[in-house]
């Protein structure tokens, strides 16, 4: 039995015509003799009646809580509606579509509401349906605890459902259908000339996703990598071949003198809603401990961390600014916060050991009069923090400098 998982994002199931297109893709697989398992996201985007953000707003209007059992229950409704509607579209086209919640599909998670981890998958239900020639249509983004409480897998988590099911069912490949032609050199909403990348290794895509490229969820890439199942990112609306993601990263000697530094970057990702925190104090065991314990005890995760003798600089998610303001105030630290920042990350597994990459990034940004607030790097990435309002110009400038559209 050759199983294929096909995941369709919210915009891919937004209209009747689109749902028929989606249903047809599953039916085509069936006609080829394969066994499709469909995963769907909630219909539409923020503002649409059954979109996840709409449901969150509705729930928060009554009781504002970032993550809770009840919030997970209401968030799960979007995907339930979507799976029923799509299963009905499949039925209307003469095939046996069957809607399943995450729980009915056997996805068991821990009870970390809002960002639950999948513990195990009981395949019985899905395999029984496949054996009866049905097309299961599973709600993305959710599972349930051992005791049956609904949980969600983190925003954008329908991709994770697809990968988890792909792994459990030993699928030949996992297709992620969305509203762009594949994984591109930058977000096409920001960069008009962004180009589709035909083939990528898991690690580069994971890095892009971690650094803000929304096109696929990092957890989905990690699960596909651990089970070595190819991921295909495709456009629901076009016949473009999309991007294939697998473990066959093209090998290039990182120290080779023949790599032009135009060729070393693969893509640029960006992440908005970041704040830079500067805390000013002379190094001492007590002050360091006071700061670090306060952050840890308040569950604040920090990034872009630079410690100097007289100041400590790091970034936090914008949603934590109020909390951090209170903590630093209460502990009588001298500090300043730059709100509305954006982290631009250039990614390329061939950049290791190549001189001149940072020089080109600095040149590209300076010629656009964009101030670099902070930087960090790894073997495969260089990240620059800029003001939010500079994001689009910054991504475009780096994209041009490295000729990524060619
Ligand atoms: P879906 O609802 O199908 O899951 P998402 O909105 O989660 O869709 O992801 C698709 C979006 O990801 C695209 O519309 C695009 O704007 C954005 N995106 C960000 N970075 C990239 C990238 N490097 N390549 C392709 N799309 C990207
Ligand atoms: N509907 C969920 C969200 O908006 C899951 C997804 O789209 O993948 O986060
Ligand atoms: Mg998504």
Short mmCIF file of C-alpha atoms and ligand atoms in Angstrom, two decimals:
data_model
loop_
_atom_site.label_atom_id
_atom_site.label_comp_id
_atom_site.label_asym_id
_atom_site.label_seq_id
_atom_site.Cartn_x
_atom_site.Cartn_y
_atom_site.Cartn_z
CA UNK A 1 0.00 0.00 0.00
CA UNK A 2 1.73 3.22 -1.16
CA UNK A 3 0.54 6.01 1.12
CA UNK A 4 0.89 9.70 0.24
CA UNK A 5 0.06 12.51 2.68
CA UNK A 6 -1.35 15.64 1.06
CA UNK A 7 -1.71 18.75 3.25
CA UNK A 8 -3.70 21.76 2.11
CA UNK A 9 -3.34 25.17 3.78
CA UNK A 10 -6.19 27.53 4.67
CA UNK A 11 -6.14 29.51 1.43
CA UNK A 12 -6.17 26.26 -0.59
CA UNK A 13 -9.62 25.32 0.72
CA UNK A 14 -11.13 28.81 0.86
CA UNK A 15 -13.70 28.48 -1.96
CA UNK A 16 -15.89 25.74 -3.42
CA UNK A 17 -13.90 25.81 -6.68
CA UNK A 18 -10.63 25.44 -4.76
CA UNK A 19 -12.00 22.58 -2.67
CA UNK A 20 -12.99 20.77 -5.85
CA UNK A 21 -9.44 21.26 -7.13
CA UNK A 22 -8.09 19.89 -3.85
CA UNK A 23 -10.49 16.93 -3.88
CA UNK A 24 -9.41 16.20 -7.46
CA UNK A 25 -5.74 16.05 -6.39
CA UNK A 26 -6.56 13.37 -3.82
CA UNK A 27 -8.76 11.50 -6.32
CA UNK A 28 -5.98 11.63 -8.94
CA UNK A 29 -3.63 9.95 -6.45
CA UNK A 30 -6.24 7.28 -5.81
CA UNK A 31 -6.65 6.71 -9.55
CA UNK A 32 -2.88 6.20 -9.80
CA UNK A 33 -3.28 3.33 -7.34
CA UNK A 34 -1.86 5.25 -4.35
CA UNK A 35 -3.54 5.77 -0.99
CA UNK A 36 -3.92 9.48 -0.20
CA UNK A 37 -4.35 10.74 3.36
CA UNK A 38 -5.47 14.37 3.28
CA UNK A 39 -4.70 16.91 6.02
CA UNK A 40 -6.47 20.27 6.07
CA UNK A 41 -6.08 23.65 7.78
CA UNK A 42 -8.88 25.95 8.85
CA UNK A 43 -10.58 27.71 5.94
CA UNK A 44 -9.19 31.14 4.98
CA UNK A 45 -7.04 33.64 6.87
CA UNK A 46 -7.60 36.11 9.71
CA UNK A 47 -11.01 37.77 9.36
CA UNK A 48 -12.62 34.85 7.54
CA UNK A 49 -15.39 33.31 9.65
CA UNK A 50 -13.76 29.94 10.48
CA UNK A 51 -10.08 30.96 10.40
CA UNK A 52 -8.01 30.22 13.50
CA UNK A 53 -7.34 33.91 14.28
CA UNK A 54 -11.05 34.65 14.10
CA UNK A 55 -11.79 31.86 16.59
CA UNK A 56 -9.05 33.10 18.93
CA UNK A 57 -10.45 36.64 18.85
CA UNK A 58 -13.92 35.32 19.57
CA UNK A 59 -12.67 33.33 22.55
CA UNK A 60 -10.37 36.10 23.87
CA UNK A 61 -13.21 38.60 23.80
CA UNK A 62 -14.63 36.68 26.75
CA UNK A 63 -11.53 35.43 28.54
CA UNK A 64 -7.99 36.42 27.57
CA UNK A 65 -5.58 33.59 28.15
CA UNK A 66 -2.64 32.86 25.88
CA UNK A 67 -2.89 29.07 26.07
CA UNK A 68 -5.56 26.99 27.74
CA UNK A 69 -7.63 23.88 27.38
CA UNK A 70 -10.67 25.86 26.24
CA UNK A 71 -8.70 27.96 23.77
CA UNK A 72 -7.37 24.77 22.17
CA UNK A 73 -10.92 23.42 21.90
CA UNK A 74 -12.17 26.48 20.04
CA UNK A 75 -9.05 26.70 17.84
CA UNK A 76 -9.54 23.07 16.81
CA UNK A 77 -13.02 23.91 15.44
CA UNK A 78 -11.63 25.62 12.30
CA UNK A 79 -9.94 22.46 11.07
CA UNK A 80 -12.97 20.31 12.01
CA UNK A 81 -15.21 22.45 9.79
CA UNK A 82 -12.65 22.31 7.01
CA UNK A 83 -12.29 18.51 7.12
CA UNK A 84 -16.05 17.96 7.02
CA UNK A 85 -16.50 20.32 4.09
CA UNK A 86 -13.64 18.78 2.13
CA UNK A 87 -14.76 15.22 2.87
CA UNK A 88 -18.16 16.22 1.49
CA UNK A 89 -16.53 17.67 -1.66
CA UNK A 90 -14.77 14.33 -2.18
CA UNK A 91 -18.07 12.48 -1.66
CA UNK A 92 -19.82 14.76 -4.15
CA UNK A 93 -17.21 13.66 -6.71
CA UNK A 94 -18.02 9.98 -6.20
CA UNK A 95 -15.27 8.95 -3.73
CA UNK A 96 -15.45 7.98 -0.08
CA UNK A 97 -14.15 11.00 1.83
CA UNK A 98 -14.18 10.53 5.63
CA UNK A 99 -13.53 13.45 8.02
CA UNK A 100 -11.43 12.65 11.11
CA UNK A 101 -10.40 14.80 14.06
CA UNK A 102 -6.80 14.53 15.22
CA UNK A 103 -7.99 12.24 18.03
CA UNK A 104 -9.95 10.02 15.64
CA UNK A 105 -6.82 9.88 13.47
CA UNK A 106 -4.96 8.52 16.52
CA UNK A 107 -2.75 11.54 17.26
CA UNK A 108 -1.97 11.48 20.99
CA UNK A 109 -0.11 14.40 22.54
CA UNK A 110 1.05 15.72 25.90
CA UNK A 111 -1.11 18.34 27.64
CA UNK A 112 0.99 21.38 26.74
CA UNK A 113 -2.01 23.32 25.42
CA UNK A 114 -1.23 25.62 22.50
CA UNK A 115 2.02 23.88 21.64
CA UNK A 116 1.49 20.19 22.36
CA UNK A 117 4.06 17.56 21.46
CA UNK A 118 2.90 14.37 19.73
CA UNK A 119 3.68 11.33 21.88
CA UNK A 120 2.39 8.57 19.63
CA UNK A 121 0.09 7.84 16.70
CA UNK A 122 -2.42 5.00 16.73
CA UNK A 123 -2.77 4.17 13.02
CA UNK A 124 -5.65 1.69 13.37
CA UNK A 125 -8.47 3.97 12.31
CA UNK A 126 -6.70 5.44 9.29
CA UNK A 127 -5.46 2.04 8.08
CA UNK A 128 -8.97 0.57 8.41
CA UNK A 129 -10.35 3.41 6.30
CA UNK A 130 -7.61 3.07 3.67
CA UNK A 131 -8.32 -0.65 3.45
CA UNK A 132 -11.95 0.19 2.71
CA UNK A 133 -10.84 2.52 -0.13
CA UNK A 134 -11.80 5.65 1.77
CA UNK A 135 -9.92 8.93 1.60
CA UNK A 136 -9.35 10.10 5.20
CA UNK A 137 -9.51 13.89 5.60
CA UNK A 138 -7.73 14.66 8.86
CA UNK A 139 -7.94 17.94 10.76
CA UNK A 140 -4.48 19.51 10.83
CA UNK A 141 -2.93 21.24 13.86
CA UNK A 142 -4.47 19.09 16.58
CA UNK A 143 -4.48 15.91 18.59
CA UNK A 144 -5.69 14.94 22.02
CA UNK A 145 -4.23 13.87 25.34
CA UNK A 146 -4.42 10.25 26.46
CA UNK A 147 -7.60 11.22 28.33
CA UNK A 148 -9.21 12.73 25.24
CA UNK A 149 -8.75 16.48 25.83
CA UNK A 150 -8.24 18.36 22.56
CA UNK A 151 -4.80 19.95 22.08
CA UNK A 152 -3.23 22.05 19.33
CA UNK A 153 0.29 21.70 17.96
CA UNK A 154 1.40 25.34 17.68
CA UNK A 155 0.43 27.95 15.07
CA UNK A 156 0.97 26.73 11.54
CA UNK A 157 0.87 23.19 12.94
CA UNK A 158 -1.11 21.50 10.15
CA UNK A 159 2.22 20.95 8.41
CA UNK A 160 3.32 19.11 11.57
CA UNK A 161 0.23 16.87 11.42
CA UNK A 162 1.07 15.99 7.82
CA UNK A 163 4.66 15.09 8.73
CA UNK A 164 3.62 13.13 11.84
CA UNK A 165 1.10 11.09 9.83
CA UNK A 166 3.61 10.65 6.99
CA UNK A 167 6.09 9.23 9.49
CA UNK A 168 3.57 6.96 11.25
CA UNK A 169 2.17 5.61 7.98
CA UNK A 170 5.59 5.34 6.33
CA UNK A 171 4.38 7.49 3.42
CA UNK A 172 6.39 7.63 0.19
CA UNK A 173 6.28 11.41 0.37
CA UNK A 174 4.44 14.31 1.99
CA UNK A 175 2.97 17.06 -0.16
CA UNK A 176 2.45 20.51 1.38
CA UNK A 177 0.11 22.50 -0.85
CA UNK A 178 -0.01 26.26 -0.31
CA UNK A 179 -0.48 29.57 -2.14
CA UNK A 180 3.05 29.97 -3.56
CA UNK A 181 5.02 27.90 -6.08
CA UNK A 182 7.39 26.36 -3.53
CA UNK A 183 10.10 27.39 -1.10
CA UNK A 184 11.54 30.62 -2.50
CA UNK A 185 14.72 32.62 -2.05
CA UNK A 186 12.72 35.09 0.10
CA UNK A 187 9.09 35.73 1.01
CA UNK A 188 7.51 36.69 -2.35
CA UNK A 189 5.27 39.15 -0.48
CA UNK A 190 8.40 41.19 0.20
CA UNK A 191 10.60 40.40 -2.77
CA UNK A 192 8.94 40.46 -6.17
CA UNK A 193 11.88 38.72 -7.88
CA UNK A 194 12.09 35.87 -5.35
CA UNK A 195 12.79 32.58 -7.12
CA UNK A 196 11.54 29.06 -6.40
CA UNK A 197 14.28 26.71 -5.21
CA UNK A 198 13.80 23.32 -6.93
CA UNK A 199 15.59 21.11 -4.48
CA UNK A 200 16.81 21.61 -0.92
CA UNK A 201 18.19 19.66 2.01
CA UNK A 202 16.14 19.36 5.22
CA UNK A 203 18.62 21.42 7.24
CA UNK A 204 18.47 24.56 5.12
CA UNK A 205 14.66 24.55 5.02
CA UNK A 206 14.54 23.92 8.76
CA UNK A 207 16.80 26.91 9.32
CA UNK A 208 14.65 29.09 7.04
CA UNK A 209 11.48 28.01 8.83
CA UNK A 210 13.02 28.61 12.28
CA UNK A 211 14.04 32.07 11.15
CA UNK A 212 10.57 33.05 10.01
CA UNK A 213 9.93 31.64 6.51
CA UNK A 214 6.31 30.64 7.10
CA UNK A 215 5.99 28.44 4.05
CA UNK A 216 6.53 25.26 6.08
CA UNK A 217 6.60 24.67 9.83
CA UNK A 218 10.05 23.82 11.29
CA UNK A 219 8.60 20.90 13.30
CA UNK A 220 7.28 19.36 10.07
CA UNK A 221 10.73 19.58 8.50
CA UNK A 222 12.33 18.05 11.60
CA UNK A 223 9.88 15.12 11.60
CA UNK A 224 10.33 14.54 7.85
CA UNK A 225 14.10 14.58 8.35
CA UNK A 226 14.06 12.11 11.23
CA UNK A 227 11.96 9.68 9.19
CA UNK A 228 13.76 10.53 5.93
CA UNK A 229 10.55 11.13 3.99
CA UNK A 230 10.72 13.65 1.13
CA UNK A 231 8.61 16.78 1.53
CA UNK A 232 7.23 18.48 -1.57
CA UNK A 233 6.05 22.09 -1.31
CA UNK A 234 3.65 22.94 -4.12
CA UNK A 235 1.09 25.50 -5.25
CA UNK A 236 -2.54 24.32 -5.14
CA UNK A 237 -3.33 26.67 -7.99
CA UNK A 238 -0.52 26.00 -10.43
CA UNK A 239 1.14 23.02 -12.06
CA UNK A 240 4.60 24.24 -11.06
CA UNK A 241 6.79 21.37 -9.92
CA UNK A 242 7.47 23.06 -6.57
CA UNK A 243 10.32 22.36 -4.17
CA UNK A 244 11.47 18.94 -3.15
CA UNK A 245 13.10 18.69 0.26
CA UNK A 246 15.15 15.63 1.13
CA UNK A 247 18.48 14.63 2.58
CA UNK A 248 20.48 14.81 -0.62
CA UNK A 249 22.08 18.17 0.09
CA UNK A 250 24.43 18.91 -2.82
CA UNK A 251 27.89 18.67 -1.36
CA UNK A 252 30.32 21.48 -1.88
CA UNK A 253 33.69 21.67 -0.23
CA UNK A 254 33.16 24.63 2.10
CA UNK A 255 36.79 25.68 1.78
CA UNK A 256 36.88 25.49 -2.01
CA UNK A 257 38.40 28.56 -3.66
CA UNK A 258 36.02 28.10 -6.60
CA UNK A 259 32.81 29.17 -4.91
CA UNK A 260 31.78 32.66 -5.96
CA UNK A 261 30.31 34.42 -2.99
CA UNK A 262 27.23 35.18 -5.10
CA UNK A 263 26.51 31.44 -4.95
CA UNK A 264 26.84 30.80 -1.26
CA UNK A 265 23.50 32.11 -0.08
CA UNK A 266 20.40 30.00 -0.51
CA UNK A 267 17.69 32.24 0.90
CA UNK A 268 16.79 35.12 3.19
CA UNK A 269 14.22 34.77 5.97
CA UNK A 270 12.79 37.47 8.18
CA UNK A 271 11.01 37.63 11.51
CA UNK A 272 9.07 40.67 12.70
CA UNK A 273 7.83 41.60 16.16
CA UNK A 274 11.14 41.50 17.93
CA UNK A 275 12.41 43.91 20.60
CA UNK A 276 16.04 44.59 21.48
CA UNK A 277 16.79 44.90 25.18
CA UNK A 278 19.94 46.67 26.46
CA UNK A 279 20.69 46.29 30.16
CA UNK A 280 23.53 48.43 31.49
CA UNK A 281 25.64 47.23 34.41
CA UNK A 282 29.27 46.38 35.15
CA UNK A 283 29.86 42.63 35.27
CA UNK A 284 29.35 41.03 38.66
CA UNK A 285 28.21 37.58 39.77
CA UNK A 286 25.22 39.06 41.63
CA UNK A 287 23.99 41.30 38.80
CA UNK A 288 24.42 38.59 36.16
CA UNK A 289 22.53 36.12 38.32
CA UNK A 290 19.77 38.59 39.12
CA UNK A 291 19.16 39.27 35.43
CA UNK A 292 19.42 35.70 34.21
CA UNK A 293 17.29 34.24 37.00
CA UNK A 294 14.61 36.87 36.46
CA UNK A 295 14.41 35.96 32.77
CA UNK A 296 14.40 32.22 33.42
CA UNK A 297 11.84 32.37 36.23
CA UNK A 298 9.52 34.36 34.01
CA UNK A 299 9.92 31.90 31.11
CA UNK A 300 11.34 34.56 28.80
CA UNK A 301 13.33 33.13 25.95
CA UNK A 302 16.10 35.39 24.61
CA UNK A 303 17.89 35.47 21.26
CA UNK A 304 20.78 37.40 19.62
CA UNK A 305 22.61 37.44 22.92
CA UNK A 306 25.71 39.65 23.28
CA UNK A 307 27.28 40.18 26.69
CA UNK A 308 29.78 43.00 27.11
CA UNK A 309 31.56 44.09 30.29
CA UNK A 310 29.33 47.12 30.74
CA UNK A 311 26.11 46.03 29.04
CA UNK A 312 24.09 42.97 28.11
CA UNK A 313 22.16 42.99 24.84
CA UNK A 314 19.55 40.48 23.70
CA UNK A 315 16.28 40.27 21.84
CA UNK A 316 12.86 39.05 22.94
CA UNK A 317 9.59 38.36 21.24
CA UNK A 318 7.50 41.57 21.19
CA UNK A 319 4.77 39.86 23.24
CA UNK A 320 7.20 39.78 26.19
CA UNK A 321 8.07 43.48 26.21
CA UNK A 322 5.59 44.49 28.90
CA UNK A 323 6.70 41.62 31.13
CA UNK A 324 10.39 42.42 30.69
CA UNK A 325 9.78 46.12 31.33
CA UNK A 326 8.23 45.23 34.69
CA UNK A 327 11.03 42.77 35.62
CA UNK A 328 13.86 45.20 34.83
CA UNK A 329 12.06 48.06 36.56
CA UNK A 330 11.37 45.98 39.67
CA UNK A 331 15.02 44.86 39.91
CA UNK A 332 16.21 48.47 39.46
CA UNK A 333 18.26 47.80 36.32
CA UNK A 334 19.25 50.65 34.02
CA UNK A 335 17.97 49.61 30.61
CA UNK A 336 16.56 50.65 27.25
CA UNK A 337 14.30 48.75 24.85
CA UNK A 338 14.07 49.23 21.09
CA UNK A 339 10.66 47.96 20.06
CA UNK A 340 9.53 47.07 16.52
CA UNK A 341 12.62 45.34 15.24
CA UNK A 342 12.99 42.66 12.63
CA UNK A 343 15.60 39.93 12.30
CA UNK A 344 16.84 39.31 8.77
CA UNK A 345 18.65 36.00 8.41
CA UNK A 346 20.68 35.01 5.39
CA UNK A 347 20.99 31.24 5.08
CA UNK A 348 23.46 29.18 3.08
CA UNK A 349 25.07 25.90 3.87
CA UNK A 350 27.94 26.79 1.53
CA UNK A 351 28.93 30.01 3.32
CA UNK A 352 31.17 28.34 5.88
CA UNK A 353 34.73 29.61 5.64
CA UNK A 354 34.05 31.92 2.68
CA UNK A 355 35.37 35.43 3.27
CA UNK A 356 33.40 38.51 2.22
CA UNK A 357 29.81 37.47 2.94
CA UNK A 358 29.33 39.84 5.86
CA UNK A 359 31.09 42.57 3.89
CA UNK A 360 28.49 42.26 1.12
CA UNK A 361 25.60 42.27 3.59
CA UNK A 362 26.95 45.39 5.32
CA UNK A 363 27.47 47.07 1.95
CA UNK A 364 23.94 46.23 0.78
CA UNK A 365 22.36 47.61 3.95
CA UNK A 366 24.56 50.70 4.24
CA UNK A 367 23.85 51.77 0.68
CA UNK A 368 20.15 51.67 1.63
CA UNK A 369 20.95 53.72 4.78
CA UNK A 370 19.65 50.87 6.92
CA UNK A 371 21.09 50.77 10.44
CA UNK A 372 22.24 47.37 11.68
CA UNK A 373 21.23 47.23 15.36
CA UNK A 374 22.90 43.90 16.11
CA UNK A 375 24.25 40.83 14.33
CA UNK A 376 24.88 37.18 15.01
CA UNK A 377 26.19 34.33 12.94
CA UNK A 378 26.65 30.58 12.75
CA UNK A 379 28.43 28.42 10.18
CA UNK A 380 25.38 28.64 7.93
CA UNK A 381 23.67 31.90 8.81
CA UNK A 382 24.25 35.60 9.30
CA UNK A 383 21.47 37.50 11.05
CA UNK A 384 21.04 41.28 11.23
CA UNK A 385 18.59 43.09 13.46
CA UNK A 386 17.04 46.16 11.80
CA UNK A 387 14.06 48.40 12.45
CA UNK A 388 10.77 46.82 11.39
CA UNK A 389 10.15 49.64 8.94
CA UNK A 390 13.39 48.71 7.09
CA UNK A 391 12.51 45.01 6.68
CA UNK A 392 11.36 45.03 3.08
CA UNK A 393 14.20 47.25 1.84
CA UNK A 394 16.75 45.21 3.78
CA UNK A 395 15.60 41.84 2.40
CA UNK A 396 15.46 43.22 -1.14
CA UNK A 397 18.90 44.85 -0.85
CA UNK A 398 20.56 41.59 0.28
CA UNK A 399 18.60 39.60 -2.32
CA UNK A 400 19.93 41.91 -5.07
CA UNK A 401 23.48 41.98 -3.69
CA UNK A 402 23.72 38.17 -3.88
CA UNK A 403 21.83 37.91 -7.20
CA UNK A 404 19.41 35.44 -5.63
CA UNK A 405 16.85 35.81 -8.40
CA UNK A 406 19.31 34.47 -11.02
P1 LIG B 1 -0.69 27.83 4.43
O1 LIG B 1 -1.94 28.47 4.92
O2 LIG B 1 -0.85 27.19 3.08
O3 LIG B 1 -0.03 26.95 5.42
P2 LIG B 1 1.21 29.92 5.05
O4 LIG B 1 0.66 31.32 5.04
O5 LIG B 1 1.44 29.27 6.35
O6 LIG B 1 0.29 29.05 4.11
O7 LIG B 1 2.59 29.88 4.25
C1 LIG B 1 2.65 30.35 2.92
C2 LIG B 1 3.21 31.76 2.90
O8 LIG B 1 4.57 31.71 3.34
C3 LIG B 1 3.31 32.38 1.54
O9 LIG B 1 2.11 33.02 1.18
C4 LIG B 1 4.48 33.34 1.66
O10 LIG B 1 4.08 34.68 1.78
C5 LIG B 1 5.15 32.93 2.97
N1 LIG B 1 6.62 32.76 2.83
C6 LIG B 1 7.53 33.28 3.70
N2 LIG B 1 8.76 32.98 3.32
C7 LIG B 1 8.66 32.24 2.20
C8 LIG B 1 9.61 31.61 1.33
N3 LIG B 1 10.94 31.70 1.55
N4 LIG B 1 9.16 30.93 0.27
C9 LIG B 1 7.82 30.83 0.03
N5 LIG B 1 6.87 31.41 0.80
C10 LIG B 1 7.28 32.11 1.88
N1 LIG B 2 -5.03 26.87 11.36
C1 LIG B 2 -3.82 26.78 12.16
C2 LIG B 2 -3.15 28.14 12.25
O1 LIG B 2 -3.63 29.12 11.68
C3 LIG B 2 -2.88 25.74 11.66
C4 LIG B 2 -2.33 25.94 10.24
O2 LIG B 2 -2.80 26.79 9.48
O3 LIG B 2 -1.41 25.21 9.87
O4 LIG B 2 -2.15 28.26 12.95
MG1 LIG B 3 1.25 27.31 7.08
#
